[in-house]
Amino acid sequence: MNETKIFAKVIGCVLCFLTVSFHLSAQTSGDQLTGVIRGIIIDHASAAPLPYVTISLVDMPGKGTVTSETGEFALSGILLGRHTLRTSFVGYEPNTVYEILLTSAKEVYLEISLKENVLELDEVVITTQKDKSQPLNKMALLGAHMLSVEEASRFAGGLDDPARLVSSFAGVSPGVSTNGISVHGNAPSLLQWRLEGVEIPNPNHFADVSTLGGGVLSSLSGNVLGNSDFFTGAFPAEYSNAVSGVFDMKLRNGNNRNFEHTFQAGVLGLDFASEGPISKTCNSSYIFNYRYSTTGLMSKLEMASSGGVLDYQDLNFKLNFPTKNAGIFSVWGTGLIDKAEPDLEYDPQKWKYKDDGKASTAKQTSAAGGINHRYFF
């Protein structure tokens, strides 16, 4: 083996097992790095933006602001780490957002909904608590759980896959080596997958290869996913043909003020994500993420282990176009390409069994997309 191949293998190992990020949005405050928390406050029922809402950071007294006429806010000079944000507005219930992770890699963008308070009391005493049982869908009364994408990257065994976080819920049985989900004894294939309100095919790599309805890992990257709802029963009417359970996922909007680019390398693959404004005057934005498998890269560098190669790639994107009078338009899409190539022995003299040279390959592609329109009457 010449020096060029040795150098390529060394570079491949470094890329495959180290995680790197390009820190583009960090600022400095004295000797400490700081970042920016931005977002929008909307009405829970109508999704209309709420102006003049008071925003404050619980763990950083004195850091606060008020939303603009369009419901937007920005907190700059925030120390990197985890923060708790509290909102309050006359006529609405206070809302507290926990575990906001601010890193030097990018700004944090939040979409917070407030529920209208229809009760008039002389005195209100509020105690904060983390209630993960409240879903995003206001029509869900029972059997619904809200899942945070940040949890999938933080908890052990999450693998940046929200589908692996639901195994602890009552009535849910996960797959042993896959992310197939059995709800109340139903087959994983009966689980309904939805993205941006549209029913989509199973968005998992190598879906239905080993377990009908399951896969190896999700093709929806945590870089583009927003918070999601998981239903185990008592489905709202919009999920009319659901039998087992429903995974209703959302794609977040990109940063409409600054460009941010991220490159990551890890055991799951090489990720490149980018987001930024399309037009700052119109507040339109884009976001996309492309991933190529680590095992596929290793096979290209002749470092794949015996037993076969799982070669996969996926792409997710969302374009958001707010308008002044016609509402909000968004264009989104997701797709994947999977290839499983076994490590065959072509010399019949080395076969232990007569079928050793007849292993099959698996190839599949899947894609879904849509156009959404939201209009405030």
CSV table of C-alpha atoms in Angstrom, one decimal:
chain,number,residue,atom,x,y,z
A,1,MET,CA,0.0,0.0,0.0
A,2,ASN,CA,1.5,3.4,-1.0
A,3,GLU,CA,1.7,6.5,1.1
A,4,THR,CA,-1.3,8.1,-0.6
A,5,LYS,CA,-3.7,5.3,0.5
A,6,ILE,CA,-2.3,5.4,4.1
A,7,PHE,CA,-2.8,9.1,4.3
A,8,ALA,CA,-6.4,8.8,2.9
A,9,LYS,CA,-7.2,6.2,5.6
A,10,VAL,CA,-5.8,8.4,8.4
A,11,ILE,CA,-7.9,11.3,7.2
A,12,GLY,CA,-11.0,9.1,6.9
A,13,CYS,CA,-10.6,7.9,10.5
A,14,VAL,CA,-10.3,11.4,11.7
A,15,LEU,CA,-13.5,12.5,9.9
A,16,CYS,CA,-15.5,9.5,10.9
A,17,PHE,CA,-14.9,9.5,14.6
A,18,LEU,CA,-14.4,13.1,15.6
A,19,THR,CA,-17.3,15.6,15.7
A,20,VAL,CA,-16.4,19.1,14.5
A,21,SER,CA,-18.3,22.3,14.1
A,22,PHE,CA,-17.6,25.6,12.5
A,23,HIS,CA,-18.5,28.2,15.1
A,24,LEU,CA,-19.8,31.1,13.1
A,25,SER,CA,-22.2,33.1,15.4
A,26,ALA,CA,-20.2,33.3,18.6
A,27,GLN,CA,-19.5,36.7,20.2
A,28,THR,CA,-17.2,37.6,23.0
A,29,SER,CA,-18.1,39.5,26.2
A,30,GLY,CA,-14.9,40.0,28.2
A,31,ASP,CA,-13.3,36.6,28.4
A,32,GLN,CA,-16.6,34.7,27.9
A,33,LEU,CA,-18.3,33.6,24.7
A,34,THR,CA,-21.9,34.7,24.2
A,35,GLY,CA,-24.6,34.0,21.7
A,36,VAL,CA,-28.1,35.1,20.6
A,37,ILE,CA,-31.5,33.8,21.4
A,38,ARG,CA,-34.2,34.9,18.9
A,39,GLY,CA,-37.7,33.8,18.2
A,40,ILE,CA,-41.4,34.7,17.8
A,41,ILE,CA,-44.3,34.6,20.2
A,42,ILE,CA,-47.7,33.4,18.7
A,43,ASP,CA,-51.2,32.8,19.9
A,44,HIS,CA,-51.8,29.1,20.6
A,45,ALA,CA,-55.2,28.9,18.9
A,46,SER,CA,-54.7,31.1,15.9
A,47,ALA,CA,-50.9,31.1,15.4
A,48,ALA,CA,-51.1,34.9,15.0
A,49,PRO,CA,-48.0,36.8,16.3
A,50,LEU,CA,-48.3,38.6,19.7
A,51,PRO,CA,-46.7,42.0,20.1
A,52,TYR,CA,-45.4,43.5,23.4
A,53,VAL,CA,-44.9,40.2,25.2
A,54,THR,CA,-42.4,40.4,28.1
A,55,ILE,CA,-39.4,38.1,27.7
A,56,SER,CA,-36.9,37.3,30.5
A,57,LEU,CA,-34.2,34.8,31.3
A,58,VAL,CA,-34.7,33.2,34.7
A,59,ASP,CA,-31.1,32.3,35.2
A,60,MET,CA,-29.8,35.7,34.1
A,61,PRO,CA,-31.6,38.4,36.0
A,62,GLY,CA,-31.7,41.7,34.1
A,63,LYS,CA,-31.7,40.0,30.7
A,64,GLY,CA,-35.0,40.6,29.0
A,65,THR,CA,-36.9,42.3,26.2
A,66,VAL,CA,-40.3,42.9,24.7
A,67,THR,CA,-41.6,41.5,21.4
A,68,SER,CA,-42.0,43.8,18.4
A,69,GLU,CA,-45.3,44.5,16.6
A,70,THR,CA,-44.6,41.3,14.5
A,71,GLY,CA,-44.1,39.2,17.7
A,72,GLU,CA,-40.4,38.8,17.2
A,73,PHE,CA,-37.7,39.2,19.9
A,74,ALA,CA,-33.9,38.9,20.2
A,75,LEU,CA,-31.7,38.5,23.3
A,76,SER,CA,-28.0,39.2,22.6
A,77,GLY,CA,-25.0,38.8,24.8
A,78,ILE,CA,-26.3,35.6,26.4
A,79,LEU,CA,-23.6,33.3,28.0
A,80,LEU,CA,-23.3,29.9,26.3
A,81,GLY,CA,-25.0,27.0,28.1
A,82,ARG,CA,-28.5,26.0,29.1
A,83,HIS,CA,-31.0,28.7,29.9
A,84,THR,CA,-34.6,29.0,31.1
A,85,LEU,CA,-36.8,31.6,29.3
A,86,ARG,CA,-40.1,32.9,30.7
A,87,THR,CA,-42.8,34.9,28.9
A,88,SER,CA,-45.7,36.9,30.2
A,89,PHE,CA,-48.5,38.8,28.6
A,90,VAL,CA,-51.8,40.4,29.8
A,91,GLY,CA,-54.7,38.0,29.1
A,92,TYR,CA,-52.5,35.0,28.5
A,93,GLU,CA,-51.1,32.3,30.6
A,94,PRO,CA,-47.3,32.6,31.5
A,95,ASN,CA,-45.1,30.2,29.7
A,96,THR,CA,-41.7,28.9,30.7
A,97,VAL,CA,-39.3,27.2,28.3
A,98,TYR,CA,-36.6,25.0,29.9
A,99,GLU,CA,-33.3,23.6,28.8
A,100,ILE,CA,-32.6,26.0,26.0
A,101,LEU,CA,-29.1,25.0,24.8
A,102,LEU,CA,-27.1,27.9,23.4
A,103,THR,CA,-23.8,27.0,21.7
A,104,SER,CA,-21.2,29.0,19.8
A,105,ALA,CA,-22.1,27.1,16.6
A,106,LYS,CA,-25.4,29.0,15.9
A,107,GLU,CA,-28.1,31.2,17.2
A,108,VAL,CA,-31.2,29.7,18.9
A,109,TYR,CA,-34.5,30.4,17.3
A,110,LEU,CA,-37.7,29.6,19.3
A,111,GLU,CA,-41.4,29.6,18.3
A,112,ILE,CA,-43.4,29.9,21.5
A,113,SER,CA,-47.2,29.7,21.7
A,114,LEU,CA,-49.2,31.3,24.5
A,115,LYS,CA,-52.6,30.2,25.6
A,116,GLU,CA,-55.3,32.8,26.3
A,117,ASN,CA,-56.3,33.0,30.0
A,118,VAL,CA,-60.1,33.2,30.2
A,119,LEU,CA,-60.2,33.4,34.0
A,120,GLU,CA,-60.2,36.6,36.0
A,121,LEU,CA,-58.7,36.2,39.5
A,122,ASP,CA,-57.7,38.7,42.2
A,123,GLU,CA,-54.4,36.9,42.8
A,124,VAL,CA,-52.5,34.3,40.9
A,125,VAL,CA,-49.7,32.2,42.3
A,126,ILE,CA,-47.6,30.5,39.7
A,127,THR,CA,-45.1,27.6,40.4
A,128,THR,CA,-43.0,26.6,37.4
A,129,GLN,CA,-42.7,22.9,36.5
A,130,LYS,CA,-41.6,21.0,33.5
A,131,ASP,CA,-44.7,19.5,31.9
A,132,LYS,CA,-43.8,17.4,28.9
A,133,SER,CA,-47.3,15.9,28.7
A,134,GLN,CA,-48.7,19.0,26.9
A,135,PRO,CA,-48.7,18.3,23.1
A,136,LEU,CA,-48.3,20.8,20.4
A,137,ASN,CA,-51.6,19.8,18.9
A,138,LYS,CA,-54.3,21.7,20.8
A,139,MET,CA,-57.0,19.2,19.7
A,140,ALA,CA,-55.3,16.3,21.5
A,141,LEU,CA,-56.8,15.6,24.9
A,142,LEU,CA,-55.4,12.2,25.7
A,143,GLY,CA,-52.5,9.9,24.6
A,144,ALA,CA,-50.3,12.7,23.3
A,145,HIS,CA,-46.7,13.5,24.2
A,146,MET,CA,-44.5,16.4,23.0
A,147,LEU,CA,-40.9,15.4,22.1
A,148,SER,CA,-38.0,17.8,21.9
A,149,VAL,CA,-35.3,17.3,19.3
A,150,GLU,CA,-32.7,18.5,21.8
A,151,GLU,CA,-33.7,15.5,24.0
A,152,ALA,CA,-32.8,13.1,21.2
A,153,SER,CA,-29.3,14.4,21.0
A,154,ARG,CA,-28.8,14.5,24.8
A,155,PHE,CA,-30.2,11.3,26.2
A,156,ALA,CA,-28.3,8.0,25.9
A,157,GLY,CA,-29.5,5.8,23.1
A,158,GLY,CA,-31.3,8.6,21.3
A,159,LEU,CA,-29.0,8.6,18.3
A,160,ASP,CA,-30.5,11.9,17.2
A,161,ASP,CA,-33.6,9.9,16.5
A,162,PRO,CA,-36.9,11.0,18.2
A,163,ALA,CA,-38.4,7.6,17.4
A,164,ARG,CA,-36.0,6.0,20.0
A,165,LEU,CA,-37.2,8.3,22.8
A,166,VAL,CA,-40.8,6.9,23.0
A,167,SER,CA,-39.8,3.5,24.4
A,168,SER,CA,-40.4,4.6,28.0
A,169,PHE,CA,-44.0,5.6,27.3
A,170,ALA,CA,-46.8,3.4,28.6
A,171,GLY,CA,-48.0,0.9,26.0
A,172,VAL,CA,-45.0,1.4,23.7
A,173,SER,CA,-42.6,-1.5,22.8
A,174,PRO,CA,-39.5,-0.6,20.9
A,175,GLY,CA,-37.5,-2.8,18.5
A,176,VAL,CA,-34.4,-4.5,19.8
A,177,SER,CA,-32.0,-3.4,17.1
A,178,THR,CA,-34.3,-1.1,15.1
A,179,ASN,CA,-36.4,1.9,15.7
A,180,GLY,CA,-39.6,0.1,15.0
A,181,ILE,CA,-42.4,1.1,17.4
A,182,SER,CA,-45.2,-1.2,18.5
A,183,VAL,CA,-48.1,0.7,20.2
A,184,HIS,CA,-50.5,-1.3,22.3
A,185,GLY,CA,-49.5,-4.5,20.6
A,186,ASN,CA,-50.0,-3.3,17.0
A,187,ALA,CA,-47.4,-3.9,14.3
A,188,PRO,CA,-44.8,-1.2,13.7
A,189,SER,CA,-46.0,-0.9,10.1
A,190,LEU,CA,-49.3,0.5,11.4
A,191,LEU,CA,-47.7,3.6,12.9
A,192,GLN,CA,-48.6,6.7,10.9
A,193,TRP,CA,-45.8,9.1,10.1
A,194,ARG,CA,-46.6,12.8,9.3
A,195,LEU,CA,-44.3,15.7,8.4
A,196,GLU,CA,-45.6,19.3,8.3
A,197,GLY,CA,-49.2,18.0,8.6
A,198,VAL,CA,-48.9,15.6,5.6
A,199,GLU,CA,-48.8,11.8,5.9
A,200,ILE,CA,-45.5,10.5,4.5
A,201,PRO,CA,-43.8,7.1,3.9
A,202,ASN,CA,-41.7,5.6,6.7
A,203,PRO,CA,-38.8,8.1,7.0
A,204,ASN,CA,-36.2,5.6,8.3
A,205,HIS,CA,-33.1,4.2,6.6
A,206,PHE,CA,-33.5,0.6,5.5
A,207,ALA,CA,-37.1,0.6,6.5
A,208,ASP,CA,-38.9,-2.7,6.4
A,209,VAL,CA,-35.6,-4.6,5.7
A,210,SER,CA,-35.3,-6.3,9.1
A,211,THR,CA,-38.6,-5.2,10.8
A,212,LEU,CA,-41.8,-4.4,9.0
A,213,GLY,CA,-42.4,-0.7,9.9
A,214,GLY,CA,-39.0,-0.1,11.5
A,215,GLY,CA,-35.6,1.0,10.3
A,216,VAL,CA,-32.0,1.5,11.4
A,217,LEU,CA,-32.2,5.2,12.1
A,218,SER,CA,-34.2,8.2,11.1
A,219,SER,CA,-33.5,10.1,7.9
A,220,LEU,CA,-34.9,13.3,9.5
A,221,SER,CA,-31.9,15.1,10.9
A,222,GLY,CA,-32.0,16.9,14.2
A,223,ASN,CA,-30.5,20.0,12.5
A,224,VAL,CA,-33.8,20.7,10.7
A,225,LEU,CA,-36.4,19.1,12.9
A,226,GLY,CA,-38.6,21.0,15.3
A,227,ASN,CA,-40.5,19.7,18.3
A,228,SER,CA,-42.8,16.9,17.5
A,229,ASP,CA,-46.0,15.2,18.8
A,230,PHE,CA,-46.3,11.4,19.5
A,231,PHE,CA,-49.8,9.9,19.9
A,232,THR,CA,-50.6,6.6,21.5
A,233,GLY,CA,-54.4,6.9,21.3
A,234,ALA,CA,-57.5,9.1,21.3
A,235,PHE,CA,-56.3,10.7,18.0
A,236,PRO,CA,-57.7,14.0,16.8
A,237,ALA,CA,-59.9,13.9,13.8
A,238,GLU,CA,-57.1,15.0,11.4
A,239,TYR,CA,-55.5,11.5,11.9
A,240,SER,CA,-58.6,9.7,10.7
A,241,ASN,CA,-56.9,6.6,9.3
A,242,ALA,CA,-54.4,6.0,12.2
A,243,VAL,CA,-54.6,2.6,13.8
A,244,SER,CA,-51.5,2.1,16.0
A,245,GLY,CA,-50.0,5.5,16.8
A,246,VAL,CA,-49.0,8.8,15.1
A,247,PHE,CA,-45.6,10.5,14.9
A,248,ASP,CA,-46.4,14.1,13.8
A,249,MET,CA,-43.1,15.9,13.1
A,250,LYS,CA,-42.3,19.5,12.2
A,251,LEU,CA,-39.5,21.2,10.3
A,252,ARG,CA,-38.2,24.4,11.9
A,253,ASN,CA,-37.8,27.6,9.9
A,254,GLY,CA,-34.3,28.8,9.1
A,255,ASN,CA,-32.6,31.9,10.5
A,256,ASN,CA,-34.1,34.9,8.7
A,257,ARG,CA,-31.3,37.3,9.8
A,258,ASN,CA,-27.9,35.6,9.5
A,259,PHE,CA,-26.3,32.8,7.5
A,260,GLU,CA,-25.2,29.8,9.5
A,261,HIS,CA,-23.4,26.7,8.2
A,262,THR,CA,-22.5,23.5,10.1
A,263,PHE,CA,-20.3,20.6,9.3
A,264,GLN,CA,-20.3,17.5,11.5
A,265,ALA,CA,-18.6,14.1,11.3
A,266,GLY,CA,-19.5,11.2,13.5
A,267,VAL,CA,-20.4,7.5,13.6
A,268,LEU,CA,-23.7,8.1,11.9
A,269,GLY,CA,-22.4,10.1,9.0
A,270,LEU,CA,-21.1,13.3,7.5
A,271,ASP,CA,-23.6,16.1,7.9
A,272,PHE,CA,-23.6,19.5,6.2
A,273,ALA,CA,-26.4,21.9,7.2
A,274,SER,CA,-27.0,25.5,6.1
A,275,GLU,CA,-29.7,28.1,6.9
A,276,GLY,CA,-30.1,31.8,6.4
A,277,PRO,CA,-32.3,34.5,4.9
A,278,ILE,CA,-33.6,34.4,1.3
A,279,SER,CA,-34.8,38.0,1.6
A,280,LYS,CA,-34.3,40.0,4.9
A,281,THR,CA,-36.9,42.5,3.9
A,282,CYS,CA,-39.5,39.8,3.5
A,283,ASN,CA,-38.3,37.7,6.4
A,284,SER,CA,-38.1,34.6,4.2
A,285,SER,CA,-35.6,31.9,5.0
A,286,TYR,CA,-34.2,28.5,4.0
A,287,ILE,CA,-32.8,25.5,5.8
A,288,PHE,CA,-31.4,22.2,4.6
A,289,ASN,CA,-29.3,19.3,5.8
A,290,TYR,CA,-27.5,16.6,3.8
A,291,ARG,CA,-25.9,13.5,5.3
A,292,TYR,CA,-23.7,10.8,3.9
A,293,SER,CA,-23.1,7.6,5.9
A,294,THR,CA,-19.8,7.0,7.7
A,295,THR,CA,-19.8,3.3,6.6
A,296,GLY,CA,-20.3,4.3,3.0
A,297,LEU,CA,-17.3,6.7,3.3
A,298,MET,CA,-15.2,4.0,4.9
A,299,SER,CA,-16.0,1.6,2.0
A,300,LYS,CA,-14.8,4.2,-0.5
A,301,LEU,CA,-11.6,4.4,1.5
A,302,GLU,CA,-11.3,0.6,1.7
A,303,MET,CA,-11.8,0.7,5.5
A,304,ALA,CA,-15.1,-1.1,5.7
A,305,SER,CA,-15.2,-4.2,7.9
A,306,SER,CA,-16.2,-7.6,6.6
A,307,GLY,CA,-19.8,-8.5,6.6
A,308,GLY,CA,-21.1,-5.9,4.2
A,309,VAL,CA,-21.6,-2.2,3.9
A,310,LEU,CA,-24.6,0.0,4.8
A,311,ASP,CA,-24.4,3.0,2.4
A,312,TYR,CA,-27.1,5.6,2.9
A,313,GLN,CA,-27.7,9.3,2.4
A,314,ASP,CA,-30.5,11.8,3.1
A,315,LEU,CA,-31.6,15.3,2.4
A,316,ASN,CA,-34.1,17.5,4.2
A,317,PHE,CA,-35.1,21.1,3.5
A,318,LYS,CA,-37.7,23.8,4.1
A,319,LEU,CA,-38.2,27.2,2.5
A,320,ASN,CA,-40.4,29.8,4.4
A,321,PHE,CA,-42.0,32.8,2.7
A,322,PRO,CA,-44.1,35.1,4.9
A,323,THR,CA,-46.1,37.7,3.0
A,324,LYS,CA,-47.9,40.9,4.2
A,325,ASN,CA,-51.4,40.1,2.9
A,326,ALA,CA,-51.4,36.5,1.5
A,327,GLY,CA,-50.3,34.6,4.6
A,328,ILE,CA,-47.3,32.4,5.0
A,329,PHE,CA,-46.1,29.9,2.3
A,330,SER,CA,-43.6,27.1,2.9
A,331,VAL,CA,-42.0,24.5,0.6
A,332,TRP,CA,-40.5,21.4,2.2
A,333,GLY,CA,-39.1,18.1,1.3
A,334,THR,CA,-37.3,15.0,2.5
A,335,GLY,CA,-35.6,12.1,0.7
A,336,LEU,CA,-33.3,9.1,1.2
A,337,ILE,CA,-31.2,6.6,-0.7
A,338,ASP,CA,-30.2,3.3,0.8
A,339,LYS,CA,-27.8,0.6,-0.4
A,340,ALA,CA,-26.9,-2.6,1.5
A,341,GLU,CA,-24.1,-4.5,-0.2
A,342,PRO,CA,-23.0,-7.8,1.5
A,343,ASP,CA,-19.4,-8.9,1.6
A,344,LEU,CA,-19.5,-11.9,-0.8
A,345,GLU,CA,-16.9,-14.6,-1.3
A,346,TYR,CA,-16.6,-15.2,-5.0
A,347,ASP,CA,-14.3,-18.2,-4.8
A,348,PRO,CA,-16.4,-21.4,-4.6
A,349,GLN,CA,-13.5,-23.3,-3.0
A,350,LYS,CA,-13.8,-21.1,0.1
A,351,TRP,CA,-17.6,-21.5,0.5
A,352,LYS,CA,-18.7,-23.2,3.7
A,353,TYR,CA,-22.3,-23.4,2.4
A,354,LYS,CA,-23.5,-23.5,-1.1
A,355,ASP,CA,-25.4,-20.3,-0.7
A,356,ASP,CA,-22.4,-18.3,0.5
A,357,GLY,CA,-22.0,-16.6,-2.9
A,358,LYS,CA,-25.7,-15.7,-3.4
A,359,ALA,CA,-26.4,-13.0,-0.8
A,360,SER,CA,-28.8,-10.4,-2.0
A,361,THR,CA,-28.3,-6.6,-2.1
A,362,ALA,CA,-30.9,-4.1,-0.9
A,363,LYS,CA,-31.5,-0.8,-2.6
A,364,GLN,CA,-34.4,1.7,-1.9
A,365,THR,CA,-35.2,5.3,-2.4
A,366,SER,CA,-38.0,7.4,-0.8
A,367,ALA,CA,-39.0,11.0,-1.0
A,368,ALA,CA,-41.8,13.2,0.1
A,369,GLY,CA,-42.6,16.9,-0.2
A,370,GLY,CA,-45.3,19.5,0.0
A,371,ILE,CA,-46.4,23.1,0.0
A,372,ASN,CA,-48.1,24.6,3.0
A,373,HIS,CA,-50.1,27.8,3.3
A,374,ARG,CA,-51.2,29.5,6.5
A,375,TYR,CA,-53.6,32.5,6.4
A,376,PHE,CA,-54.8,34.6,9.3
A,377,PHE,CA,-58.5,35.5,8.9
